[in-house]
Structures are given as C-alpha cells and as structure tokens.
C-alpha cells in the first residue's frame, strides 16, 4: 500500500520544482543583499539569509537516501514559506499591504504542517498505525509548537537587537500565535485527507 504523497513524489516534476524553489530563494537573497532597497532597511535580511537557506537543507539532510523516490513534496513544502516571506519583503508587500503578515502566518503554517505530514506519510507502515483524528491532532500540535518556538526566537531577536532587532507588540505576538495555529490545523486537516494512504 503506497501513500498518495509517495505517488506524487514519483512524478517527473517534484525534484525539479524543489530545485527551482531553492534557486529562487537564493536569488531573492542575492537581490535583497546587493541591491539597495529602502523598504528592506531594518528587515535583517543578512541575519535571515543563513537561517532561511537552512530550509533548503532540511529534507535532504533528513532523507539520506532512506527511501525512494526522493521526498520532493515535503522539500517543496518546507522551502515554500521561506521563499514567500523573502519575496514578500523583497517586493514590499509587508509595507504596502497591512494584511500580508497575517495572511502569510496562516498560509506558511498550512505549508509547514503539510510538509510534516508529507514526510510522515512516506513511511506508510508507521503512518497507517495512527487514526486520522490522531494524525490531525499530531500535525496541529506540531504546528502550535513551531509557532511558539518562532515567537520565542523573535522575542530573543527583539530583546538582544540581533539582526537589527524587531519591533514587536503583544497584540502582534498573540495574533501570530492564533493565525499560525489555525493555519497548522488547516494544513493538518488537508494533509491527512489528501496525503494519507488510501
């Protein structure tokens, strides 16, 4: 019994899309770090660069050829949020559209939790031992833990001034926690429905 995500990974486009997204992320940072753009002042792009590029190595490092084909779906879904955030800053969406941060917090957690399930459902033997309700709850919990960790990291950056610091408010933090948790719940629901073995 193969999972739907395994069949998706077997297609001809998965690896190509994953590579293209990593190249796009690197190129976006090249532009952000070399072209003087006023709206990028104080965004800490130099601080973000190595951290965001780590997303390109997460799935290959975890995979280590432990199963075939390559988990391209998980790879694409891990890199996508970092690419969206970088492009949003690069083109000035965060400064132009007030809702950008809220939309991306929700969407990015849909993608990140989907990446978790795309990886998990590649291991059909262990993934099939869990009920769909438990699988949904696991993904939602992973998403909630991830946003708590993210907000703690942002607080540390704001308090220490690392990377130029951040201007955070209580309302912004609570809003991000709520939106990302909701995004994780949605991503877990969609992934359990569409990635699980038939």
CSV table of C-alpha atoms in Angstrom, one decimal:
chain,number,residue,atom,x,y,z
A,1,UNK,CA,0.0,0.0,0.0
A,2,UNK,CA,1.6,3.3,-1.1
A,3,UNK,CA,0.6,6.7,0.1
A,4,UNK,CA,-0.7,9.4,-2.2
A,5,UNK,CA,2.3,11.6,-1.4
A,6,UNK,CA,4.7,8.7,-2.4
A,7,UNK,CA,2.9,8.6,-5.8
A,8,UNK,CA,3.2,12.4,-6.1
A,9,UNK,CA,6.9,12.2,-5.4
A,10,UNK,CA,7.3,9.6,-8.1
A,11,UNK,CA,6.1,12.1,-10.7
A,12,UNK,CA,8.6,13.8,-13.1
A,13,UNK,CA,8.2,17.4,-11.7
A,14,UNK,CA,8.7,17.1,-7.9
A,15,UNK,CA,12.5,17.3,-7.8
A,16,UNK,CA,12.6,20.0,-10.5
A,17,UNK,CA,10.2,22.2,-8.6
A,18,UNK,CA,12.1,21.6,-5.3
A,19,UNK,CA,15.4,22.7,-7.0
A,20,UNK,CA,13.8,25.6,-8.7
A,21,UNK,CA,12.4,26.9,-5.4
A,22,UNK,CA,15.8,26.7,-3.7
A,23,UNK,CA,17.4,28.6,-6.6
A,24,UNK,CA,14.6,31.2,-6.4
A,25,UNK,CA,15.2,31.6,-2.7
A,26,UNK,CA,18.9,32.0,-3.1
A,27,UNK,CA,18.4,34.6,-6.0
A,28,UNK,CA,15.9,36.5,-3.9
A,29,UNK,CA,18.5,36.9,-1.2
A,30,UNK,CA,21.2,37.9,-3.7
A,31,UNK,CA,19.0,40.7,-4.8
A,32,UNK,CA,18.0,41.7,-1.3
A,33,UNK,CA,21.6,41.8,-0.1
A,34,UNK,CA,23.2,43.5,-3.1
A,35,UNK,CA,20.5,45.9,-4.4
A,36,UNK,CA,19.9,49.0,-2.2
A,37,UNK,CA,16.2,49.0,-1.5
A,38,UNK,CA,14.9,51.4,1.1
A,39,UNK,CA,12.0,49.2,2.2
A,40,UNK,CA,14.4,46.4,3.2
A,41,UNK,CA,16.1,48.7,5.8
A,42,UNK,CA,15.7,47.2,9.3
A,43,UNK,CA,14.4,43.9,7.9
A,44,UNK,CA,17.5,41.9,8.9
A,45,UNK,CA,18.0,40.3,5.5
A,46,UNK,CA,21.6,39.5,6.3
A,47,UNK,CA,20.5,37.8,9.5
A,48,UNK,CA,17.7,35.9,7.8
A,49,UNK,CA,19.8,34.7,4.9
A,50,UNK,CA,21.7,31.8,6.5
A,51,UNK,CA,18.7,30.8,8.6
A,52,UNK,CA,16.3,30.8,5.7
A,53,UNK,CA,18.7,28.9,3.4
A,54,UNK,CA,18.8,26.2,6.0
A,55,UNK,CA,15.3,25.3,4.9
A,56,UNK,CA,16.8,24.1,1.6
A,57,UNK,CA,18.9,21.5,3.5
A,58,UNK,CA,16.3,20.2,6.0
A,59,UNK,CA,14.7,17.5,3.8
A,60,UNK,CA,17.9,16.3,2.0
A,61,UNK,CA,19.7,16.0,5.4
A,62,UNK,CA,16.8,14.1,7.0
A,63,UNK,CA,16.3,11.9,3.9
A,64,UNK,CA,19.9,10.5,3.5
A,65,UNK,CA,18.5,8.0,0.9
A,66,UNK,CA,16.5,6.1,3.4
A,67,UNK,CA,13.7,5.5,1.0
A,68,UNK,CA,12.8,6.2,-2.7
A,69,UNK,CA,11.8,8.2,-4.5
A,70,UNK,CA,13.1,11.5,-3.1
A,71,UNK,CA,10.6,13.2,-0.8
A,72,UNK,CA,10.2,16.2,-3.2
A,73,UNK,CA,6.7,17.2,-1.9
A,74,UNK,CA,8.0,17.6,1.6
A,75,UNK,CA,11.0,19.5,0.3
A,76,UNK,CA,8.8,21.9,-1.7
A,77,UNK,CA,6.5,22.5,1.3
A,78,UNK,CA,9.4,23.2,3.7
A,79,UNK,CA,11.1,25.8,1.4
A,80,UNK,CA,7.9,27.5,0.2
A,81,UNK,CA,7.2,29.5,3.4
A,82,UNK,CA,10.7,30.9,3.5
A,83,UNK,CA,10.5,31.8,-0.2
A,84,UNK,CA,7.1,33.5,0.3
A,85,UNK,CA,8.4,35.5,3.2
A,86,UNK,CA,11.5,36.6,1.4
A,87,UNK,CA,9.6,37.6,-1.7
A,88,UNK,CA,7.0,39.4,0.4
A,89,UNK,CA,9.8,41.5,1.9
A,90,UNK,CA,11.7,42.0,-1.4
A,91,UNK,CA,8.7,43.4,-3.3
A,92,UNK,CA,7.5,45.4,-0.4
A,93,UNK,CA,4.2,43.6,0.3
A,94,UNK,CA,4.7,43.9,4.1
A,95,UNK,CA,4.9,47.7,3.8
A,96,UNK,CA,2.2,48.1,1.2
A,97,UNK,CA,-0.5,45.7,2.4
A,98,UNK,CA,-1.1,45.5,6.1
A,99,UNK,CA,-2.6,42.1,5.9
A,100,UNK,CA,0.5,40.5,4.4
A,101,UNK,CA,1.9,39.3,7.7
A,102,UNK,CA,-1.4,37.8,8.8
A,103,UNK,CA,-2.0,36.0,5.5
A,104,UNK,CA,1.5,34.6,5.4
A,105,UNK,CA,1.5,33.4,9.0
A,106,UNK,CA,-1.6,31.4,8.2
A,107,UNK,CA,-0.5,30.2,4.8
A,108,UNK,CA,3.0,29.4,5.9
A,109,UNK,CA,1.8,27.2,8.7
A,110,UNK,CA,-0.5,25.4,6.3
A,111,UNK,CA,2.6,24.6,4.2
A,112,UNK,CA,4.9,23.7,7.1
A,113,UNK,CA,2.4,21.3,8.7
A,114,UNK,CA,1.7,19.8,5.3
A,115,UNK,CA,5.5,19.3,4.9
A,116,UNK,CA,5.5,17.4,8.2
A,117,UNK,CA,2.7,15.1,7.0
A,118,UNK,CA,4.2,14.7,3.5
A,119,UNK,CA,7.3,13.4,5.2
A,120,UNK,CA,5.4,11.2,7.7
A,121,UNK,CA,3.1,9.6,5.2
A,122,UNK,CA,6.1,8.4,3.2
A,123,UNK,CA,6.6,5.9,6.0
A,124,UNK,CA,3.3,4.0,5.3
A,125,UNK,CA,3.9,1.3,7.9
A,126,UNK,CA,4.2,3.7,10.9
A,127,UNK,CA,1.8,6.4,9.5
A,128,UNK,CA,-1.0,3.9,9.0
A,129,UNK,CA,-0.9,2.8,12.7
A,130,UNK,CA,-2.5,6.2,13.7
A,131,UNK,CA,-6.1,7.1,13.2
A,132,UNK,CA,-6.9,10.1,11.0
A,133,UNK,CA,-8.1,12.0,14.0
A,134,UNK,CA,-4.9,11.3,15.9
A,135,UNK,CA,-2.8,12.2,12.8
A,136,UNK,CA,-4.7,15.5,12.5
A,137,UNK,CA,-4.1,16.3,16.2
A,138,UNK,CA,-0.4,15.4,15.9
A,139,UNK,CA,0.0,17.8,12.9
A,140,UNK,CA,-1.9,20.6,14.6
A,141,UNK,CA,0.2,20.1,17.7
A,142,UNK,CA,3.5,20.2,15.7
A,143,UNK,CA,2.2,23.5,14.1
A,144,UNK,CA,1.4,25.0,17.5
A,145,UNK,CA,4.8,24.1,18.9
A,146,UNK,CA,6.5,25.5,15.8
A,147,UNK,CA,4.8,28.9,16.2
A,148,UNK,CA,5.6,29.1,19.9
A,149,UNK,CA,9.3,28.4,19.1
A,150,UNK,CA,9.2,31.0,16.3
A,151,UNK,CA,7.7,33.7,18.5
A,152,UNK,CA,10.3,32.9,21.3
A,153,UNK,CA,13.0,33.3,18.6
A,154,UNK,CA,11.5,36.7,17.5
A,155,UNK,CA,11.4,37.8,21.2
A,156,UNK,CA,15.1,36.9,21.6
A,157,UNK,CA,16.0,38.9,18.4
A,158,UNK,CA,13.9,41.9,19.7
A,159,UNK,CA,15.4,41.8,23.2
A,160,UNK,CA,19.0,41.4,22.0
A,161,UNK,CA,18.9,43.6,19.0
A,162,UNK,CA,20.4,40.8,16.8
A,163,UNK,CA,20.0,41.3,13.1
A,164,UNK,CA,18.8,44.8,13.6
A,165,UNK,CA,16.1,43.9,16.2
A,166,UNK,CA,12.4,43.7,15.7
A,167,UNK,CA,9.6,46.0,16.8
A,168,UNK,CA,7.1,43.6,18.4
A,169,UNK,CA,3.9,44.2,20.2
A,170,UNK,CA,1.9,41.9,22.5
A,171,UNK,CA,-1.0,42.1,20.0
A,172,UNK,CA,1.2,41.1,17.1
A,173,UNK,CA,2.6,38.1,19.0
A,174,UNK,CA,-0.8,36.8,20.1
A,175,UNK,CA,-2.2,37.4,16.6
A,176,UNK,CA,0.7,35.4,15.1
A,177,UNK,CA,0.1,32.6,17.6
A,178,UNK,CA,-3.6,32.4,16.7
A,179,UNK,CA,-3.2,32.7,13.0
A,180,UNK,CA,-0.3,30.2,12.7
A,181,UNK,CA,-2.1,27.7,14.9
A,182,UNK,CA,-5.2,27.9,12.8
A,183,UNK,CA,-3.0,27.5,9.7
A,184,UNK,CA,-1.4,24.4,11.2
A,185,UNK,CA,-4.9,23.0,11.9
A,186,UNK,CA,-6.0,23.6,8.3
A,187,UNK,CA,-2.7,22.2,6.9
A,188,UNK,CA,-3.0,19.1,9.1
A,189,UNK,CA,-6.6,18.5,8.0
A,190,UNK,CA,-5.8,18.9,4.3
A,191,UNK,CA,-2.7,16.7,4.5
A,192,UNK,CA,-4.4,13.9,6.4
A,193,UNK,CA,-7.2,13.9,3.9
A,194,UNK,CA,-5.0,14.1,0.7
A,195,UNK,CA,-1.6,12.6,1.6
A,196,UNK,CA,-2.7,9.5,3.7
A,197,UNK,CA,-2.7,6.0,2.3
A,198,UNK,CA,-6.0,5.0,0.7
